CSV table of C-alpha atoms in Angstrom, one decimal:
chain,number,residue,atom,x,y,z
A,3,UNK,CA,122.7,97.9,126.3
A,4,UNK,CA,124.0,100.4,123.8
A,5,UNK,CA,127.9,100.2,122.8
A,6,UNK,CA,129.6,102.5,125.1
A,7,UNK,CA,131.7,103.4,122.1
A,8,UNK,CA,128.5,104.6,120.4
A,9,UNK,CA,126.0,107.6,121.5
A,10,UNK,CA,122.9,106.3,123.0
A,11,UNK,CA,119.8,106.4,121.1
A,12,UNK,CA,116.1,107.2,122.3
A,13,UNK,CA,115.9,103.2,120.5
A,14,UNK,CA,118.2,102.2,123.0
A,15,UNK,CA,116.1,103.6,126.0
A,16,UNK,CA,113.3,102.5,124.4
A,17,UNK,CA,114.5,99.1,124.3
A,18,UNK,CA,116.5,99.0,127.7
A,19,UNK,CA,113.4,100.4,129.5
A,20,UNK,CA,110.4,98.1,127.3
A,21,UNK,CA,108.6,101.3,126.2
A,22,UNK,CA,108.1,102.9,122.6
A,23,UNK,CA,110.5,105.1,121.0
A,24,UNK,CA,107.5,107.8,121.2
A,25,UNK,CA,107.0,107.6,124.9
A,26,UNK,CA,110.7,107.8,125.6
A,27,UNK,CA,110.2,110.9,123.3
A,28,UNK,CA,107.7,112.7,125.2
A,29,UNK,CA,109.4,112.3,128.3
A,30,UNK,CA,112.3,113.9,127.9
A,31,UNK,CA,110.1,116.7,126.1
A,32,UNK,CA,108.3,116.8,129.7
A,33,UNK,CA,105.1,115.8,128.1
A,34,UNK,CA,101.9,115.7,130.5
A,35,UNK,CA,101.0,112.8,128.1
A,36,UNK,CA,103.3,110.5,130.5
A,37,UNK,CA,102.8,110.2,133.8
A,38,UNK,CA,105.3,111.6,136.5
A,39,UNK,CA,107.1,108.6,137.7
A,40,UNK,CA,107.8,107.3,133.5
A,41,UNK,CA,109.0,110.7,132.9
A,42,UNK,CA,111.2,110.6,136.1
A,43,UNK,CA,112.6,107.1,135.1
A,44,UNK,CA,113.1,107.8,131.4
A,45,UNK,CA,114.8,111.2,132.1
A,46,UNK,CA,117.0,109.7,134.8
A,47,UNK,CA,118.3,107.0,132.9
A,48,UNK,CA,119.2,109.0,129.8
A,49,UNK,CA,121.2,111.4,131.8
A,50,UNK,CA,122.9,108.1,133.1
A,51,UNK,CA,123.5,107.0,130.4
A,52,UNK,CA,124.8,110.9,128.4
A,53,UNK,CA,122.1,111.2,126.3
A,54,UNK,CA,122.5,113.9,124.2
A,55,UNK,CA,119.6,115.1,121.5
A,56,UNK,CA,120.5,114.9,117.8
A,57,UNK,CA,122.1,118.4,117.0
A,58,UNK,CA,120.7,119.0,113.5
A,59,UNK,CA,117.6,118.2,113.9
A,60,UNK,CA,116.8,119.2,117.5
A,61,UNK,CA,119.0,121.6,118.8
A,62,UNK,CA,119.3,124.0,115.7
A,63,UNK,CA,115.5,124.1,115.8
A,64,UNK,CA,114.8,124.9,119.5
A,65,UNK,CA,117.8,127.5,119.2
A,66,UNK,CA,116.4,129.3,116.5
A,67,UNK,CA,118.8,129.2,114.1
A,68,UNK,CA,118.6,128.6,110.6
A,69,UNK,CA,118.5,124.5,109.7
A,70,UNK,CA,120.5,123.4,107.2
A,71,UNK,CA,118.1,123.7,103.8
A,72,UNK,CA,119.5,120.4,102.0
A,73,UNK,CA,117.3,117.7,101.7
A,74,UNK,CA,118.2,114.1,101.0
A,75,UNK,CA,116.2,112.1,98.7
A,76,UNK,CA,116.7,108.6,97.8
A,77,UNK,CA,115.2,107.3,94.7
A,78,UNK,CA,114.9,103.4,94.1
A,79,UNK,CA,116.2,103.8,90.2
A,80,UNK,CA,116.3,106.6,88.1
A,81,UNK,CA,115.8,105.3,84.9
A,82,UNK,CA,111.9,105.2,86.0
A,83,UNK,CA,109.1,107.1,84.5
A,84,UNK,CA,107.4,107.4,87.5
A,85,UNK,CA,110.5,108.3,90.5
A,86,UNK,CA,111.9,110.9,87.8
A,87,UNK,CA,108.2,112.7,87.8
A,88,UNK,CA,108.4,112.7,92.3
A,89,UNK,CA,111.9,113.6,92.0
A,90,UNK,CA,110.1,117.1,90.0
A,91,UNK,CA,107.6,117.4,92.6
A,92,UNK,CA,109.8,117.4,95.7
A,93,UNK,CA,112.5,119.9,93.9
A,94,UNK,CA,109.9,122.1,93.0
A,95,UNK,CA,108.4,122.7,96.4
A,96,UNK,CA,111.7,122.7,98.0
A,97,UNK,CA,113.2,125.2,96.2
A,98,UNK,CA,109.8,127.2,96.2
A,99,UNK,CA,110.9,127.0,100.4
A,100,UNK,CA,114.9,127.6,99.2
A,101,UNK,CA,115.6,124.3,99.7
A,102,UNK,CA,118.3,122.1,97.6
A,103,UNK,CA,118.3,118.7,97.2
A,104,UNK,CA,121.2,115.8,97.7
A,105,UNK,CA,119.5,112.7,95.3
A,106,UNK,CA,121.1,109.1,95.3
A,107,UNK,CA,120.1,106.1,93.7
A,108,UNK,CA,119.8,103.0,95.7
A,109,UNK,CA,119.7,100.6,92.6
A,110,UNK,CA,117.1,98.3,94.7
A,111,UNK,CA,119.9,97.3,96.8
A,112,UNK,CA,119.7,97.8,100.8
A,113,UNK,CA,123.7,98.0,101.1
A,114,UNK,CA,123.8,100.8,98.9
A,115,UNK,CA,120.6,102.1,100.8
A,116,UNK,CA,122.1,101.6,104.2
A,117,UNK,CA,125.5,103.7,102.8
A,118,UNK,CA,123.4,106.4,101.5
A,119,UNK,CA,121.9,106.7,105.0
A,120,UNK,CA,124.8,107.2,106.6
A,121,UNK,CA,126.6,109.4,104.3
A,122,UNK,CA,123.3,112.4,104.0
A,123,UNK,CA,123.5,112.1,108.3
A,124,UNK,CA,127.4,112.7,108.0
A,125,UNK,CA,126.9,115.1,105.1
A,126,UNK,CA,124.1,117.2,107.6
A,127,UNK,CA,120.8,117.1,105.2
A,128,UNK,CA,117.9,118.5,107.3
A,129,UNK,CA,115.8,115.0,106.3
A,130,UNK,CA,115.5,112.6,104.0
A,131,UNK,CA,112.5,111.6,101.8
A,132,UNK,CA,113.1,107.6,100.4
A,133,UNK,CA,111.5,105.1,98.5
A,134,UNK,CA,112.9,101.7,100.0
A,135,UNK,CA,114.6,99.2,97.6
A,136,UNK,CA,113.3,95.9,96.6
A,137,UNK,CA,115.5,94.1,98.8
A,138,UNK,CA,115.3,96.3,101.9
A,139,UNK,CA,113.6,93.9,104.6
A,140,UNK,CA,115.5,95.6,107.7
A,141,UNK,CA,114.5,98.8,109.2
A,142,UNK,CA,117.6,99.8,111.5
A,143,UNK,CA,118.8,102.3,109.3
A,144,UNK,CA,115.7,104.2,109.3
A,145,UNK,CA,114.8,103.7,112.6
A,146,UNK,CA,118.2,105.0,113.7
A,147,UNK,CA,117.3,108.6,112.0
A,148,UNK,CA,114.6,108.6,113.6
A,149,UNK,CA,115.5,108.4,117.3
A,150,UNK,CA,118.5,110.7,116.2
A,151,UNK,CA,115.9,113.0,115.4
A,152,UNK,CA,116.1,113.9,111.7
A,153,UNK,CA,112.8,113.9,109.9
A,154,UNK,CA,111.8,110.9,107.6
A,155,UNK,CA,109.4,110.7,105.1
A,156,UNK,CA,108.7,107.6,102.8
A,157,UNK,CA,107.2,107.8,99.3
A,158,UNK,CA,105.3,105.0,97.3
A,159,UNK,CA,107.0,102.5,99.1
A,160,UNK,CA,106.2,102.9,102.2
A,161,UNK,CA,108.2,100.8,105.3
A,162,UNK,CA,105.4,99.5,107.9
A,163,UNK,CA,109.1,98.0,110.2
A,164,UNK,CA,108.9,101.7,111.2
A,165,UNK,CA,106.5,104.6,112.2
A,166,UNK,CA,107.5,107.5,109.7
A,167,UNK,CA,105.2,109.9,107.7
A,168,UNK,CA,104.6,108.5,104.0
A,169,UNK,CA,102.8,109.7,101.1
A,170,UNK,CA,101.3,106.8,98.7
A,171,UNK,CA,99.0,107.0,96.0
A,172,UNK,CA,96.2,104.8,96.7
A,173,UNK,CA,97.0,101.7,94.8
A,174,UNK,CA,93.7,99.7,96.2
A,175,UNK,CA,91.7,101.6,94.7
A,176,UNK,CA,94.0,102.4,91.3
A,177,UNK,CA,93.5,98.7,91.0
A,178,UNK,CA,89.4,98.0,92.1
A,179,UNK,CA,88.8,100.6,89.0
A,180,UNK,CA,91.4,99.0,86.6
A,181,UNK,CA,90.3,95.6,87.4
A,182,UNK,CA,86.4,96.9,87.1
A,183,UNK,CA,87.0,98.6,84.3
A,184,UNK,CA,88.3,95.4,82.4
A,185,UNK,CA,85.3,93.0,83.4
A,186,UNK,CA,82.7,95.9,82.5
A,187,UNK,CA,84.2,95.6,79.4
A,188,UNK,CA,83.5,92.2,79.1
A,189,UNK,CA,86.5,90.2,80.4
A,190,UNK,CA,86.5,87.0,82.8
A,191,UNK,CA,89.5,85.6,82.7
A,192,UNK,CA,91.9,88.5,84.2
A,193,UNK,CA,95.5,87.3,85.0
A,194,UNK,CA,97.8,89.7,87.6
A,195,UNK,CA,101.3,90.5,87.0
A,196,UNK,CA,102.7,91.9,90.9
A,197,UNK,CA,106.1,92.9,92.7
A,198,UNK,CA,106.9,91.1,95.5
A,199,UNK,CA,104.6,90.8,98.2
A,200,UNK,CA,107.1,91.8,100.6
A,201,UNK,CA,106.3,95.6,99.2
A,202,UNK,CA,103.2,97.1,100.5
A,203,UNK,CA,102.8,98.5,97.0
A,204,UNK,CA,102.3,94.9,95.9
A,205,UNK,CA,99.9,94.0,98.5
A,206,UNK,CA,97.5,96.7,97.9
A,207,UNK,CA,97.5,96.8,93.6
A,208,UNK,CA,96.6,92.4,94.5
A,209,UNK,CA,94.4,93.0,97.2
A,210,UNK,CA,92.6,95.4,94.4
A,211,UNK,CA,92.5,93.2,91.7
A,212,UNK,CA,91.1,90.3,93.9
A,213,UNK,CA,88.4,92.1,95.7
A,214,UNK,CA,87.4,93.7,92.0
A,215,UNK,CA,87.1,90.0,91.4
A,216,UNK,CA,85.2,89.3,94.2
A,217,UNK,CA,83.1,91.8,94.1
A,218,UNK,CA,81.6,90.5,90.4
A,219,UNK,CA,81.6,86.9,91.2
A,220,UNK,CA,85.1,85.9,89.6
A,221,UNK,CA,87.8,84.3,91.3
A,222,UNK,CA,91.3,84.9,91.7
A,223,UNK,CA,92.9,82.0,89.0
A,224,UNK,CA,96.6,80.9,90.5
A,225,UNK,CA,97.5,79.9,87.0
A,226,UNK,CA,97.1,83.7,86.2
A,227,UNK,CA,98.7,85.5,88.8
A,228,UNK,CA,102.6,85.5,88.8
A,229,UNK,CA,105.3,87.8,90.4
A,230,UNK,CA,106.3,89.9,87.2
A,231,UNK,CA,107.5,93.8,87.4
A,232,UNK,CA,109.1,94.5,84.5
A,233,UNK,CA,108.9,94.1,80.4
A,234,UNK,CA,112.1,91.5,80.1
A,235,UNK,CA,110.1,88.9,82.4
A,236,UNK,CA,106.5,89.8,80.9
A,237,UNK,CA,108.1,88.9,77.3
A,238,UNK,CA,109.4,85.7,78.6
A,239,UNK,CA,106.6,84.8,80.5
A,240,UNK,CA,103.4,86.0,78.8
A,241,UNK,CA,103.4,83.2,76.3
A,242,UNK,CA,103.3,80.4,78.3
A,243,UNK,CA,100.2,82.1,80.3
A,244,UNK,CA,98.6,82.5,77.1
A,245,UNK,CA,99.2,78.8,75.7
A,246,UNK,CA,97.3,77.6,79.1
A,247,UNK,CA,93.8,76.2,78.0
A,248,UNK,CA,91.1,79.0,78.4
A,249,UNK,CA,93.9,81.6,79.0
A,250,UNK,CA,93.4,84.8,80.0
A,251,UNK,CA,91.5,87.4,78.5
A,252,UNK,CA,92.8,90.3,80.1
A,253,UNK,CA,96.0,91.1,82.1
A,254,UNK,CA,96.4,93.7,85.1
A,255,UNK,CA,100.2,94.8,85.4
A,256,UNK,CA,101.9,96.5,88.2
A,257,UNK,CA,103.6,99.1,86.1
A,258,UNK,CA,103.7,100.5,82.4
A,259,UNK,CA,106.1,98.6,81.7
A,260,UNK,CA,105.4,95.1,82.4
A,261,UNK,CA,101.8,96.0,80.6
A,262,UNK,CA,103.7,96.9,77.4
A,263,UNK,CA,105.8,93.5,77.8
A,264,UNK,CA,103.1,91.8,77.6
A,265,UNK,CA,101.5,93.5,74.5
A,266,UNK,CA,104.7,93.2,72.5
A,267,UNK,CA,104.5,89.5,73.8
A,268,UNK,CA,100.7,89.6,72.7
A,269,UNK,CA,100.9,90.5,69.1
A,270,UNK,CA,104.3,88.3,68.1
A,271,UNK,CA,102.3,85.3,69.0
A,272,UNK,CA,98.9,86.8,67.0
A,273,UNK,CA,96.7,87.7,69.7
A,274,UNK,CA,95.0,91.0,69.0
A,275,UNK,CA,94.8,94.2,71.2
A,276,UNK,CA,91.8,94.6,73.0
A,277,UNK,CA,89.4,92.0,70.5
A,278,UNK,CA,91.2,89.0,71.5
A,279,UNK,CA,93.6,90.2,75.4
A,280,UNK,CA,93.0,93.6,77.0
A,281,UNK,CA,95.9,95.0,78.7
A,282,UNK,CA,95.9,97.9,81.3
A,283,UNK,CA,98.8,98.9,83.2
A,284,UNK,CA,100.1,101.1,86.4
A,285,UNK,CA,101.7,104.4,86.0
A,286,UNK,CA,100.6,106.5,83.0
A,287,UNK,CA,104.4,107.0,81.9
A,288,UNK,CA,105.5,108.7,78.3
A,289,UNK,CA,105.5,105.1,77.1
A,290,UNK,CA,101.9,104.7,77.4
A,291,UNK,CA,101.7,106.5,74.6
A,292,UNK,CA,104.4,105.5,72.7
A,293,UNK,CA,103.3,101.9,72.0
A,294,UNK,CA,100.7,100.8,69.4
A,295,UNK,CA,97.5,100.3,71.0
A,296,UNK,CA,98.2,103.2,73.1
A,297,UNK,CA,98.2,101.7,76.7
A,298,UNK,CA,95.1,101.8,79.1
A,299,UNK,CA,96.6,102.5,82.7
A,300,UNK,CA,96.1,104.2,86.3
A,301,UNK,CA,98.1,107.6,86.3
A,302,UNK,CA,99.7,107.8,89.9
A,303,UNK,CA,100.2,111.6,89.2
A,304,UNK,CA,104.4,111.4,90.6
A,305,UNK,CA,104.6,115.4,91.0
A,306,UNK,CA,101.9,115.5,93.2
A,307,UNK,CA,103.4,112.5,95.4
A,308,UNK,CA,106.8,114.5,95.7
A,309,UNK,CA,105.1,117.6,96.4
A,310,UNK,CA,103.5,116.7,99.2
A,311,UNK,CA,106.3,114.3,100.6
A,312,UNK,CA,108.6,117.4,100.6
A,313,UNK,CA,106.0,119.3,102.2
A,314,UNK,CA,105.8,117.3,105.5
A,315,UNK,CA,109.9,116.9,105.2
A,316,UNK,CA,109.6,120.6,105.5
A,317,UNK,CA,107.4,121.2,107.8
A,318,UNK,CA,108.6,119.2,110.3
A,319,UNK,CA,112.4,120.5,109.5
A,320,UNK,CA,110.4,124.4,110.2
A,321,UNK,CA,108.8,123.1,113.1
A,322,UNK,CA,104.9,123.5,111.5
A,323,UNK,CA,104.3,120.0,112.0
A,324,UNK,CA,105.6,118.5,115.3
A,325,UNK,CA,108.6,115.7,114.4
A,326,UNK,CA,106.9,112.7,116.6
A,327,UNK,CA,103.1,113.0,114.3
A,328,UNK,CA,103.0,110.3,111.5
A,329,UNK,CA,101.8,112.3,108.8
A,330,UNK,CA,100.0,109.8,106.3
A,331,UNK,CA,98.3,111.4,102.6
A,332,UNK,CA,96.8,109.8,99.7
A,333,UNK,CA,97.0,110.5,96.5
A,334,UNK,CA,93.9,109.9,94.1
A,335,UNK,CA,94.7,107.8,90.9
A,336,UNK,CA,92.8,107.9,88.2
A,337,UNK,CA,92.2,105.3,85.2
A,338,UNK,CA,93.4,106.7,81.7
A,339,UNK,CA,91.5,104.7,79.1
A,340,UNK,CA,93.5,104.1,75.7
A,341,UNK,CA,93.6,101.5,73.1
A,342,UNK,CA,94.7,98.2,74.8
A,343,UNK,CA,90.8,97.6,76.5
A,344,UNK,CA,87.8,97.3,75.2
């Protein structure tokens, strides 16, 4: 049962009555989609229990007055390449709608994640696009936006503990091409540096890279694939997965710059770039291009990912796309092919 100090929550009838949050949704919306007697005993309980409809994101709608236009978006960590280029996308279609934005930075941490939550609610931002931190491996925070009815929308890392709308770039297939790419150009031997598997990022760039194995006769090597997402660790580790006896010839990274971690790492020990390793990375930052061999990688095109995830925040905020649909879009990557392969 819900504290009686708190508000009750569709959760809460959800989870008091043993159906979904969507059901308890469409009943009190008198939805045809539920039979009589559920709607009867949903709708009966909740007045039993005062439940009242979240105000910004319900009532402001149905009365037809203006929402507030101020979006929140959470990034993971500014100082990245790739975030910075979504941030452009979602402030450029919001303000093409006269939208402003409210941006905090999580730092990977869900504490600071969980305050941020509860301070753009209090602080009355239509919805919230996000990008969960490393670290975030409970949902309640989301999932209380969500019953109170403010839209959600998750970018590149996406959270599967709740059903929200998302927008990814599709990192299976940003990886099936990379990993191709490196054994059409002769490579055997093709070690993975991933985030944690606990990100659904991670499981699709590995799930890439193995079936791009697969599907040439190669398997995945254990001594080759290591939890590595960022240049410090690459630097540190590279070496001793190069000393290993028939080492790697090629390295798939996660991001630009673990790839470039493990170039640097490369030539200080005197392996050449590509005759010797070939190196492609994730993200198609500035610093692709700023390193020497330039850096082969899979561009994940950031404004178009922020575009379109402030284009479902907005629609559902306008009421052009109902707030219960999941709305799920792909982005196509593409493989930029520089200096460090073959």
């Amino acid at each position: 049962m819900p504290n009686e100090m708190s508000p009750i929550t569709m959760k809460d009838i959800a989870r008091d009555l043993g159906v979904s949050v969507a059901t308890v949704s469409r009943a009190l919306k008198n939805s045809p989609h539920i039979s009589h007697e559920q709607r009867e005993r949903i709708q009966a309980y909740a007045e039993e229990h005062h439940f009242v409809p979240n105000v910004i994101a319900g009532a402001l709608r149905l009365s037809g007055k203006q929402p507030t236009k101020v979006i929140g978006v959470i990034i993971p960590q500014f100082v990245h390449y790739y975030f910075s280029t979504i941030l452009s996308g979602i402030e450029e279609e919001a303000k093409a709608h006269g939208y402003s934005l409210l941006v905090a930075q999580s730092n990977e941490q869900y504490e600071q994640e969980v305050k941020i939550c509860k301070s753009f609610y209090e602080n009355k931002v239509c919805g919230i696009i996000v990008s969960q931190a490393k670290d975030t491996i409970k949902y309640d925070h989301f999932q209380e936006l969500i019953d109170r009815g403010l839209p959600l929308v998750f970018y590149d890392r996406i959270c599967t503990g709740v059903e929200a709308s998302r927008v990814v770039v599709d990192d299976y297939m940003g990886a099936f091409n990379a990993v191709t790419h490196l054994y059409e150009t002769g490579c055997r031997r093709i070690a993975f540096y991933g985030s944690s598997m606990k990100l659904e990022i991670s499981k699709n760039r590995y799930n890439g890279y193995r079936d791009a194995l697969l599907k040439h006769g190669l398997q995945p090597d254990e001594r080759f694939i290591r939890e590595c997402d960022n240049r410090h660790d690459a630097e540190l580790i590279t070496p001793e997965i190069l000393n290993i006896e028939d080492g790697p010839d090629a390295f798939f990274a996660v991001n630009d710059d673990t790839a470039i971690g493990i170039l640097y790492s490369a030539k200080r020990i005197g392996f050449r770039v590509p005759q010797d390793i070939s190196i492609c990375g994730f993200t198609n930052g500035e610093r692709a291009i700023a390193c020497d061999p330039m850096l082969t990688t899979v561009e994940q095109r950031g404004m178009r990912v922020g575009e379109e995830a402030a284009n479902i925040l907005i629609g559902k905020v306008e009421g052009h796309i109902p707030l219960e649909k999941i709305e799920r879009r792909i982005v196509r990557t593409r493989l930029i092919i520089r200096g460090t392969t073959r």
